[in-house]
PDB file of C-alpha atoms in Angstrom:
ATOM      1  CA  MET Q   1      79.641  88.855 191.779  1.00 79.00           C
ATOM      2  CA  ASP Q   2      80.824  92.330 191.012  1.00 89.00           C
ATOM      3  CA  LEU Q   3      80.051  94.594 188.037  1.00 91.00           C
ATOM      4  CA  GLU Q   4      81.178  97.928 186.816  1.00 94.00           C
ATOM      5  CA  VAL Q   5      79.628 100.070 184.014  1.00 96.00           C
ATOM      6  CA  LEU Q   6      82.559 101.073 181.763  1.00 94.00           C
ATOM      7  CA  GLU Q   7      80.532 102.940 179.047  1.00 94.00           C
ATOM      8  CA  ARG Q   8      76.890 104.011 178.847  1.00 96.00           C
ATOM      9  CA  SER Q   9      74.828 106.001 176.237  1.00 96.00           C
ATOM     10  CA  ASP Q  10      71.646 105.937 174.838  1.00 96.00           C
ATOM     11  CA  ARG Q  11      72.628 103.599 172.301  1.00 96.00           C
ATOM     12  CA  HIS Q  12      75.283 101.270 173.902  1.00 97.00           C
ATOM     13  CA  LEU Q  13      76.363  99.672 177.156  1.00 97.00           C
ATOM     14  CA  ARG Q  14      79.738  98.187 178.202  1.00 96.00           C
ATOM     15  CA  ILE Q  15      79.850  96.361 181.585  1.00 96.00           C
ATOM     16  CA  LEU Q  16      82.714  94.610 183.243  1.00 96.00           C
ATOM     17  CA  PHE Q  17      81.569  91.437 185.196  1.00 95.00           C
ATOM     18  CA  LYS Q  18      83.876  89.813 187.846  1.00 94.00           C
ATOM     19  CA  ASN Q  19      83.317  86.353 189.318  1.00 93.00           C
ATOM     20  CA  VAL Q  20      80.576  85.562 186.703  1.00 92.00           C
ATOM     21  CA  PRO Q  21      80.936  82.240 184.717  1.00 93.00           C
ATOM     22  CA  TYR Q  22      81.601  82.870 181.070  1.00 94.00           C
ATOM     23  CA  PRO Q  23      78.843  80.528 179.796  1.00 94.00           C
ATOM     24  CA  ILE Q  24      76.214  82.439 181.766  1.00 94.00           C
ATOM     25  CA  LEU Q  25      77.388  85.729 180.324  1.00 95.00           C
ATOM     26  CA  ASN Q  26      77.426  84.316 176.806  1.00 96.00           C
ATOM     27  CA  ALA Q  27      73.957  82.974 177.249  1.00 96.00           C
ATOM     28  CA  LEU Q  28      72.757  86.394 178.089  1.00 97.00           C
ATOM     29  CA  ARG Q  29      74.513  87.802 175.130  1.00 97.00           C
ATOM     30  CA  ARG Q  30      72.780  85.294 172.806  1.00 97.00           C
ATOM     31  CA  VAL Q  31      69.357  85.937 174.535  1.00 98.00           C
ATOM     32  CA  ILE Q  32      69.957  89.677 173.954  1.00 98.00           C
ATOM     33  CA  MET Q  33      70.525  89.156 170.200  1.00 97.00           C
ATOM     34  CA  ALA Q  34      67.827  86.546 169.436  1.00 97.00           C
ATOM     35  CA  GLU Q  35      65.158  86.593 172.016  1.00 96.00           C
ATOM     36  CA  VAL Q  36      64.408  90.147 173.066  1.00 97.00           C
ATOM     37  CA  PRO Q  37      61.436  91.285 171.273  1.00 96.00           C
ATOM     38  CA  THR Q  38      60.963  94.558 169.145  1.00 97.00           C
ATOM     39  CA  MET Q  39      58.533  96.034 166.542  1.00 97.00           C
ATOM     40  CA  ALA Q  40      59.213  95.832 162.820  1.00 97.00           C
ATOM     41  CA  VAL Q  41      57.224  95.857 159.798  1.00 97.00           C
ATOM     42  CA  ASP Q  42      56.142  92.352 158.733  1.00 93.00           C
ATOM     43  CA  GLU Q  43      53.619  92.842 155.936  1.00 92.00           C
ATOM     44  CA  VAL Q  44      53.283  95.718 153.073  1.00 95.00           C
ATOM     45  CA  ILE Q  45      50.464  96.147 150.885  1.00 95.00           C
ATOM     46  CA  PHE Q  46      51.281  98.488 147.941  1.00 96.00           C
ATOM     47  CA  VAL Q  47      48.668 100.749 146.563  1.00 95.00           C
ATOM     48  CA  ASP Q  48      51.009 102.360 143.950  1.00 97.00           C
ATOM     49  CA  ASN Q  49      54.565 102.076 143.011  1.00 97.00           C
ATOM     50  CA  THR Q  50      55.869 103.621 139.881  1.00 97.00           C
ATOM     51  CA  SER Q  51      59.421 104.063 141.132  1.00 96.00           C
ATOM     52  CA  ALA Q  52      62.359 102.297 139.690  1.00 95.00           C
ATOM     53  CA  ILE Q  53      62.567  99.890 142.677  1.00 96.00           C
ATOM     54  CA  TYR Q  54      60.442  96.501 142.844  1.00 96.00           C
ATOM     55  CA  ASP Q  55      57.786  96.160 145.365  1.00 97.00           C
ATOM     56  CA  GLU Q  56      59.681  93.403 147.212  1.00 97.00           C
ATOM     57  CA  ILE Q  57      62.939  95.423 147.482  1.00 97.00           C
ATOM     58  CA  LEU Q  58      60.940  98.381 148.958  1.00 97.00           C
ATOM     59  CA  ALA Q  59      59.097  96.046 151.434  1.00 97.00           C
ATOM     60  CA  HIS Q  60      62.486  94.550 152.478  1.00 97.00           C
ATOM     61  CA  ARG Q  61      63.935  98.056 153.052  1.00 97.00           C
ATOM     62  CA  VAL Q  62      60.924  99.221 155.111  1.00 98.00           C
ATOM     63  CA  GLY Q  63      61.183  96.060 157.126  1.00 97.00           C
ATOM     64  CA  LEU Q  64      64.613  96.836 158.106  1.00 98.00           C
ATOM     65  CA  ILE Q  65      63.764 100.279 159.466  1.00 98.00           C
ATOM     66  CA  PRO Q  66      64.089 100.065 163.415  1.00 98.00           C
ATOM     67  CA  LEU Q  67      60.819 101.139 165.294  1.00 98.00           C
ATOM     68  CA  LYS Q  68      60.743 102.519 168.653  1.00 98.00           C
ATOM     69  CA  SER Q  69      59.653  99.666 170.917  1.00 96.00           C
ATOM     70  CA  ASP Q  70      60.036 100.674 174.550  1.00 95.00           C
ATOM     71  CA  GLU Q  71      56.288 101.228 175.038  1.00 95.00           C
ATOM     72  CA  ALA Q  72      55.253  98.514 172.553  1.00 94.00           C
ATOM     73  CA  LEU Q  73      56.528  95.633 174.801  1.00 93.00           C
ATOM     74  CA  GLU Q  74      53.800  96.519 177.350  1.00 91.00           C
ATOM     75  CA  LYS Q  75      51.015  97.398 174.863  1.00 90.00           C
ATOM     76  CA  TYR Q  76      51.154  94.643 172.245  1.00 90.00           C
ATOM     77  CA  LEU Q  77      51.010  90.757 172.424  1.00 86.00           C
ATOM     78  CA  PRO Q  78      54.184  88.720 172.040  1.00 85.00           C
ATOM     79  CA  PRO Q  79      54.617  86.878 168.655  1.00 81.00           C
ATOM     80  CA  GLU Q  80      53.927  83.512 170.224  1.00 79.00           C
ATOM     81  CA  ILE Q  81      50.332  84.617 170.594  1.00 75.00           C
ATOM     82  CA  CYS Q  82      49.974  86.530 167.445  1.00 68.00           C
ATOM     83  CA  LEU Q  83      51.338  83.820 165.134  1.00 61.00           C
ATOM     84  CA  LYS Q  84      48.531  81.598 166.288  1.00 61.00           C
ATOM     85  CA  CYS Q  85      46.358  83.650 164.090  1.00 63.00           C
ATOM     86  CA  GLU Q  86      47.991  82.265 161.103  1.00 60.00           C
ATOM     87  CA  GLN Q  87      46.678  78.635 161.886  1.00 58.00           C
ATOM     88  CA  PRO Q  88      44.018  77.178 159.783  1.00 57.00           C
ATOM     89  CA  GLU Q  89      41.628  77.088 162.867  1.00 61.00           C
ATOM     90  CA  VAL Q  90      41.786  80.255 164.876  1.00 52.00           C
ATOM     91  CA  PRO Q  91      39.734  80.486 168.095  1.00 53.00           C
ATOM     92  CA  SER Q  92      37.219  83.444 168.003  1.00 54.00           C
ATOM     93  CA  GLU Q  93      38.890  85.228 170.994  1.00 53.00           C
ATOM     94  CA  LEU Q  94      42.099  85.426 168.963  1.00 48.00           C
ATOM     95  CA  LYS Q  95      40.414  87.139 166.094  1.00 51.00           C
ATOM     96  CA  GLU Q  96      39.517  90.031 168.115  1.00 55.00           C
ATOM     97  CA  LEU Q  97      43.071  90.631 169.317  1.00 53.00           C
ATOM     98  CA  CYS Q  98      44.554  92.019 166.096  1.00 67.00           C
ATOM     99  CA  SER Q  99      44.488  95.506 167.497  1.00 71.00           C
ATOM    100  CA  ARG Q 100      46.722  94.405 170.235  1.00 80.00           C
ATOM    101  CA  CYS Q 101      49.052  92.640 167.839  1.00 85.00           C
ATOM    102  CA  PHE Q 102      49.606  95.074 164.959  1.00 89.00           C
ATOM    103  CA  VAL Q 103      50.572  98.719 164.394  1.00 92.00           C
ATOM    104  CA  HIS Q 104      49.479 100.263 160.976  1.00 93.00           C
ATOM    105  CA  LEU Q 105      51.781 102.527 159.089  1.00 95.00           C
ATOM    106  CA  THR Q 106      51.091 104.272 155.866  1.00 96.00           C
ATOM    107  CA  LEU Q 107      53.239 106.108 153.369  1.00 98.00           C
ATOM    108  CA  ASP Q 108      52.317 108.210 150.277  1.00 98.00           C
ATOM    109  CA  VAL Q 109      54.786 110.332 148.390  1.00 97.00           C
ATOM    110  CA  ARG Q 110      54.636 111.685 144.975  1.00 96.00           C
ATOM    111  CA  SER Q 111      57.111 113.557 142.912  1.00 94.00           C
ATOM    112  CA  ASP Q 112      55.376 116.083 140.640  1.00 90.00           C
ATOM    113  CA  GLU Q 113      58.631 117.831 139.459  1.00 87.00           C
ATOM    114  CA  GLY Q 114      62.318 117.097 140.019  1.00 90.00           C
ATOM    115  CA  VAL Q 115      63.715 114.233 142.163  1.00 95.00           C
ATOM    116  CA  VAL Q 116      62.416 113.463 145.708  1.00 97.00           C
ATOM    117  CA  THR Q 117      63.917 111.261 148.265  1.00 97.00           C
ATOM    118  CA  VAL Q 118      61.627 109.170 150.303  1.00 98.00           C
ATOM    119  CA  TYR Q 119      62.601 108.885 153.854  1.00 98.00           C
ATOM    120  CA  SER Q 120      61.515 106.912 156.988  1.00 98.00           C
ATOM    121  CA  GLY Q 121      59.988 110.155 158.348  1.00 97.00           C
ATOM    122  CA  ASP Q 122      57.393 109.936 155.685  1.00 98.00           C
ATOM    123  CA  LEU Q 123      55.954 106.910 157.356  1.00 98.00           C
ATOM    124  CA  LYS Q 124      52.823 107.718 159.414  1.00 97.00           C
ATOM    125  CA  SER Q 125      52.012 105.395 162.270  1.00 96.00           C
ATOM    126  CA  ASP Q 126      48.635 105.018 164.028  1.00 94.00           C
ATOM    127  CA  ASP Q 127      50.513 104.674 167.351  1.00 94.00           C
ATOM    128  CA  PRO Q 128      52.874 107.659 168.305  1.00 96.00           C
ATOM    129  CA  ASP Q 129      54.859 105.336 170.418  1.00 96.00           C
ATOM    130  CA  VAL Q 130      55.799 103.055 167.466  1.00 97.00           C
ATOM    131  CA  VAL Q 131      57.733 105.301 164.899  1.00 98.00           C
ATOM    132  CA  PRO Q 132      61.078 104.953 163.172  1.00 98.00           C
ATOM    133  CA  VAL Q 133      64.050 105.640 165.306  1.00 98.00           C
ATOM    134  CA  SER Q 134      65.228 108.228 162.859  1.00 97.00           C
ATOM    135  CA  ASP Q 135      63.352 110.398 160.271  1.00 97.00           C
ATOM    136  CA  LYS Q 136      66.409 110.431 157.983  1.00 97.00           C
ATOM    137  CA  ILE Q 137      66.662 106.833 156.750  1.00 98.00           C
ATOM    138  CA  PRO Q 138      66.391 106.943 153.000  1.00 97.00           C
ATOM    139  CA  ILE Q 139      63.968 104.392 151.439  1.00 98.00           C
ATOM    140  CA  ALA Q 140      63.811 105.357 147.614  1.00 97.00           C
ATOM    141  CA  VAL Q 141      64.520 108.147 145.202  1.00 97.00           C
ATOM    142  CA  LEU Q 142      61.586 109.252 142.911  1.00 97.00           C
ATOM    143  CA  GLY Q 143      61.774 110.729 139.580  1.00 95.00           C
ATOM    144  CA  PRO Q 144      59.423 113.144 137.986  1.00 95.00           C
ATOM    145  CA  ASN Q 145      55.888 111.999 138.126  1.00 94.00           C
ATOM    146  CA  GLN Q 146      56.465 108.963 140.211  1.00 96.00           C
ATOM    147  CA  ARG Q 147      54.848 107.776 143.336  1.00 97.00           C
ATOM    148  CA  ILE Q 148      55.067 105.283 146.229  1.00 98.00           C
ATOM    149  CA  ALA Q 149      51.922 104.504 148.210  1.00 98.00           C
ATOM    150  CA  PHE Q 150      51.577 101.682 150.629  1.00 96.00           C
ATOM    151  CA  GLU Q 151      50.143 100.345 153.927  1.00 95.00           C
ATOM    152  CA  ALA Q 152      52.157  98.338 156.319  1.00 95.00           C
ATOM    153  CA  ARG Q 153      51.701  96.324 159.453  1.00 92.00           C
ATOM    154  CA  ALA Q 154      54.239  96.058 162.211  1.00 94.00           C
ATOM    155  CA  ARG Q 155      54.391  93.489 164.981  1.00 93.00           C
ATOM    156  CA  LEU Q 156      56.589  92.196 167.842  1.00 95.00           C
ATOM    157  CA  GLY Q 157      59.116  89.554 166.765  1.00 95.00           C
ATOM    158  CA  ARG Q 158      62.444  88.131 167.856  1.00 96.00           C
ATOM    159  CA  GLY Q 159      65.821  88.202 166.170  1.00 96.00           C
ATOM    160  CA  LYS Q 160      65.906  84.319 165.809  1.00 96.00           C
ATOM    161  CA  GLU Q 161      62.876  84.735 163.457  1.00 94.00           C
ATOM    162  CA  HIS Q 162      64.420  87.542 161.430  1.00 96.00           C
ATOM    163  CA  ILE Q 163      67.363  89.875 162.083  1.00 96.00           C
ATOM    164  CA  LYS Q 164      65.052  92.941 161.549  1.00 97.00           C
ATOM    165  CA  TRP Q 165      63.563  92.125 165.161  1.00 98.00           C
ATOM    166  CA  SER Q 166      66.904  91.967 166.908  1.00 98.00           C
ATOM    167  CA  PRO Q 167      67.327  95.004 169.247  1.00 98.00           C
ATOM    168  CA  VAL Q 168      71.050  95.167 168.838  1.00 98.00           C
ATOM    169  CA  THR Q 169      73.527  95.777 165.808  1.00 97.00           C
ATOM    170  CA  VAL Q 170      76.195  93.932 167.823  1.00 96.00           C
ATOM    171  CA  ALA Q 171      76.613  91.985 171.049  1.00 97.00           C
ATOM    172  CA  ALA Q 172      79.950  90.720 172.346  1.00 96.00           C
ATOM    173  CA  THR Q 173      81.770  89.283 175.289  1.00 95.00           C
ATOM    174  CA  THR Q 174      85.510  89.686 175.578  1.00 93.00           C
ATOM    175  CA  TYR Q 175      88.226  88.742 177.867  1.00 93.00           C
ATOM    176  CA  VAL Q 176      90.006  91.215 180.057  1.00 93.00           C
ATOM    177  CA  ALA Q 177      93.655  91.323 179.177  1.00 93.00           C
ATOM    178  CA  LYS Q 178      96.460  90.984 181.829  1.00 93.00           C
ATOM    179  CA  VAL Q 179      99.662  92.724 180.804  1.00 94.00           C
ATOM    180  CA  ILE Q 180     102.640  91.128 182.579  1.00 93.00           C
ATOM    181  CA  ILE Q 181     105.985  93.103 182.382  1.00 92.00           C
ATOM    182  CA  ASP Q 182     109.200  91.530 183.485  1.00 91.00           C
ATOM    183  CA  LYS Q 183     111.121  94.728 184.708  1.00 88.00           C
ATOM    184  CA  GLU Q 184     114.315  92.869 185.132  1.00 87.00           C
ATOM    185  CA  ALA Q 185     114.464  91.660 181.460  1.00 89.00           C
ATOM    186  CA  CYS Q 186     112.890  94.862 180.012  1.00 89.00           C
ATOM    187  CA  THR Q 187     115.763  97.009 178.342  1.00 88.00           C
ATOM    188  CA  LEU Q 188     113.325  99.989 177.736  1.00 90.00           C
ATOM    189  CA  CYS Q 189     114.048  99.849 173.908  1.00 90.00           C
ATOM    190  CA  GLY Q 190     110.393 101.208 173.429  1.00 89.00           C
ATOM    191  CA  GLU Q 191     109.572  98.930 170.524  1.00 90.00           C
ATOM    192  CA  CYS Q 192     106.462  97.685 172.259  1.00 92.00           C
ATOM    193  CA  VAL Q 193     105.304 101.232 172.922  1.00 92.00           C
ATOM    194  CA  LYS Q 194     105.524 102.054 169.179  1.00 92.00           C
ATOM    195  CA  VAL Q 195     103.662  98.999 167.889  1.00 94.00           C
ATOM    196  CA  CYS Q 196     100.841  98.990 170.546  1.00 94.00           C
ATOM    197  CA  PRO Q 197      97.631 100.070 168.400  1.00 94.00           C
ATOM    198  CA  GLU Q 198      95.770 100.973 171.592  1.00 93.00           C
ATOM    199  CA  LYS Q 199      98.646 103.098 173.035  1.00 93.00           C
ATOM    200  CA  ILE Q 200      98.259 101.453 176.433  1.00 92.00           C
ATOM    201  CA  LEU Q 201     102.030 101.363 177.100  1.00 94.00           C
ATOM    202  CA  LYS Q 202     104.313 104.173 178.186  1.00 92.00           C
ATOM    203  CA  ILE Q 203     107.876 104.644 179.466  1.00 91.00           C
ATOM    204  CA  GLU Q 204     107.963 106.724 182.489  1.00 90.00           C
ATOM    205  CA  GLY Q 205     111.576 107.365 183.714  1.00 86.00           C
ATOM    206  CA  LYS Q 206     113.316 103.978 183.847  1.00 86.00           C
ATOM    207  CA  GLU Q 207     110.113 101.861 183.858  1.00 90.00           C
ATOM    208  CA  LEU Q 208     107.761 100.550 181.400  1.00 92.00           C
ATOM    209  CA  LYS Q 209     104.099 101.114 182.574  1.00 91.00           C
ATOM    210  CA  VAL Q 210     100.675 100.188 181.554  1.00 92.00           C
ATOM    211  CA  ILE Q 211      98.322 103.104 181.257  1.00 91.00           C
ATOM    212  CA  ASP Q 212      94.955 101.295 180.677  1.00 90.00           C
ATOM    213  CA  GLU Q 213      94.888  97.475 180.704  1.00 90.00           C
ATOM    214  CA  MET Q 214      91.235  97.541 179.830  1.00 90.00           C
ATOM    215  CA  LYS Q 215      91.926  98.988 176.444  1.00 90.00           C
ATOM    216  CA  CYS Q 216      94.307  96.138 175.509  1.00 92.00           C
ATOM    217  CA  SER Q 217      92.828  94.208 172.479  1.00 91.00           C
ATOM    218  CA  LEU Q 218      94.952  91.012 173.068  1.00 91.00           C
ATOM    219  CA  CYS Q 219      96.597  91.533 169.643  1.00 93.00           C
ATOM    220  CA  ARG Q 220      99.981  90.612 171.119  1.00 93.00           C
ATOM    221  CA  GLN Q 221     101.891  92.897 168.875  1.00 94.00           C
ATOM    222  CA  CYS Q 222     104.117  93.916 171.877  1.00 93.00           C
ATOM    223  CA  VAL Q 223     104.976  90.318 172.447  1.00 93.00           C
ATOM    224  CA  LYS Q 224     105.967  89.722 168.883  1.00 93.00           C
ATOM    225  CA  VAL Q 225     108.545  92.694 168.707  1.00 93.00           C
ATOM    226  CA  CYS Q 226     109.963  92.277 172.302  1.00 91.00           C
ATOM    227  CA  LYS Q 227     113.286  90.505 171.606  1.00 87.00           C
ATOM    228  CA  ASP Q 228     113.988  90.272 175.348  1.00 85.00           C
ATOM    229  CA  GLU Q 229     110.634  88.369 176.069  1.00 88.00           C
ATOM    230  CA  ALA Q 230     110.010  90.936 178.776  1.00 91.00           C
ATOM    231  CA  ILE Q 231     106.303  91.251 178.101  1.00 93.00           C
ATOM    232  CA  LYS Q 232     103.567  88.796 178.065  1.00 93.00           C
ATOM    233  CA  ILE Q 233      99.866  89.120 177.379  1.00 93.00           C
ATOM    234  CA  ASP Q 234      97.408  86.814 179.274  1.00 93.00           C
ATOM    235  CA  HIS Q 235      93.760  87.295 180.308  1.00 92.00           C
ATOM    236  CA  TYR Q 236      92.022  87.161 183.727  1.00 92.00           C
ATOM    237  CA  GLU Q 237      90.011  84.031 184.301  1.00 91.00           C
ATOM    238  CA  ASP Q 238      87.221  85.755 186.228  1.00 91.00           C
ATOM    239  CA  ARG Q 239      86.746  89.027 184.504  1.00 94.00           C
ATOM    240  CA  TYR Q 240      84.674  89.570 181.163  1.00 95.00           C
ATOM    241  CA  VAL Q 241      83.230  92.480 179.409  1.00 96.00           C
ATOM    242  CA  LEU Q 242      79.824  92.597 177.873  1.00 97.00           C
ATOM    243  CA  PHE Q 243      79.188  95.112 175.120  1.00 97.00           C
ATOM    244  CA  PHE Q 244      76.204  95.724 172.949  1.00 98.00           C
ATOM    245  CA  GLU Q 245      74.897  98.421 170.749  1.00 98.00           C
ATOM    246  CA  THR Q 246      71.140  98.865 170.164  1.00 98.00           C
ATOM    247  CA  THR Q 247      69.337  99.727 166.902  1.00 98.00           C
ATOM    248  CA  GLY Q 248      67.467 102.389 168.800  1.00 97.00           C
ATOM    249  CA  ALA Q 249      64.354 100.435 169.108  1.00 98.00           C
ATOM    250  CA  LEU Q 250      65.083  99.868 172.790  1.00 98.00           C
ATOM    251  CA  LYS Q 251      67.092 101.677 175.357  1.00 97.00           C
ATOM    252  CA  PRO Q 252      70.274  99.578 176.436  1.00 97.00           C
ATOM    253  CA  GLU Q 253      68.898  99.290 179.954  1.00 97.00           C
ATOM    254  CA  HIS Q 254      65.566  97.924 178.735  1.00 97.00           C
ATOM    255  CA  VAL Q 255      67.385  95.427 176.431  1.00 98.00           C
ATOM    256  CA  LEU Q 256      69.634  94.190 179.355  1.00 97.00           C
ATOM    257  CA  ASN Q 257      66.573  93.882 181.565  1.00 97.00           C
ATOM    258  CA  GLU Q 258      64.311  91.956 179.142  1.00 97.00           C
ATOM    259  CA  GLY Q 259      67.419  89.780 178.347  1.00 97.00           C
ATOM    260  CA  LEU Q 260      67.731  88.907 182.025  1.00 96.00           C
ATOM    261  CA  LYS Q 261      63.994  88.093 182.386  1.00 96.00           C
ATOM    262  CA  ILE Q 262      63.974  85.786 179.418  1.00 96.00           C
ATOM    263  CA  LEU Q 263      67.096  83.946 180.493  1.00 96.00           C
ATOM    264  CA  LEU Q 264      65.853  83.478 184.085  1.00 96.00           C
ATOM    265  CA  ASN Q 265      62.545  82.216 182.693  1.00 95.00           C
ATOM    266  CA  LYS Q 266      64.323  79.751 180.575  1.00 94.00           C
ATOM    267  CA  ILE Q 267      66.373  78.542 183.665  1.00 93.00           C
ATOM    268  CA  ASP Q 268      63.114  78.199 185.771  1.00 94.00           C
ATOM    269  CA  LYS Q 269      61.390  76.124 182.973  1.00 92.00           C
ATOM    270  CA  PHE Q 270      64.459  73.715 182.763  1.00 91.00           C
ATOM    271  CA  GLN Q 271      64.456  73.298 186.553  1.00 92.00           C
ATOM    272  CA  LYS Q 272      60.797  72.538 186.554  1.00 91.00           C
ATOM    273  CA  SER Q 273      61.269  69.941 183.645  1.00 92.00           C
ATOM    274  CA  LEU Q 274      64.053  68.308 185.575  1.00 90.00           C
ATOM    275  CA  LYS Q 275      61.797  68.078 188.651  1.00 90.00           C
ATOM    276  CA  ALA Q 276      58.882  66.658 186.568  1.00 88.00           C
ATOM    277  CA  GLU Q 277      61.062  63.909 185.323  1.00 86.00           C
ATOM    278  CA  GLY Q 278      62.367  63.260 188.768  1.00 86.00           C
ATOM    279  CA  VAL Q 279      65.957  64.151 187.815  1.00 88.00           C
ATOM    280  CA  ILE Q 280      66.131  66.595 190.783  1.00 85.00           C
ATOM    281  CA  LYS Q 281      63.967  67.352 193.832  1.00 80.00           C
TER     282      LYS Q 281
END
């Protein structure tokens, strides 16, 4: 297996994988979207709300604000343990664990005169490691003499429970294009160069060349306009690209590492189940 990091930033990661089965890579993508935990507001208790927005709408907006979660994964208990507290009969030891399950946040904004915009930066957290990823996410607009005040609880959750807990905004696996040019059939008319949206084709001298095959989007516009059928678009059978963009709750490297750990743990449990049933040794 070979891999190459094509793009990297504090919010996204694009990696080229070679000789990795596509189903395995797609399983990793699905785990990243649905299984990697992050913090998000789960409960909101309103003290006062005289704005034009209903309580439930405000609660929904607050729940969708991404919270920094890199440190939270080590400090707080996973949702599988916390959700046991919602059972009718809760063991006494679990009742004492709420401080390791929840982060409390408060907000209290009043507009005495004029119009005031309430931002995510107005949320005050009792844990400095769990705060909104941005202070500039608008929550509501207050008119004169209006107020919003509430207390909120955030906990770890997973995207399969609600999208607000997903650490990514998008996660995709794509094929790597293979551009095949028949130099003998090509008349250098240049039509394929004109229609290519990614501008990966170029005529140099008496030859049509591919500038950057990785940028090909497989749209096949070049194939459609080539009357001489001198160009074909296929894809490599052993190369795939994994791309994901985070909400900012976790660093891309952290998302990938957690996703791999969860996927390997699932495979390990599956193997143990097969051994327990005598299917494999």
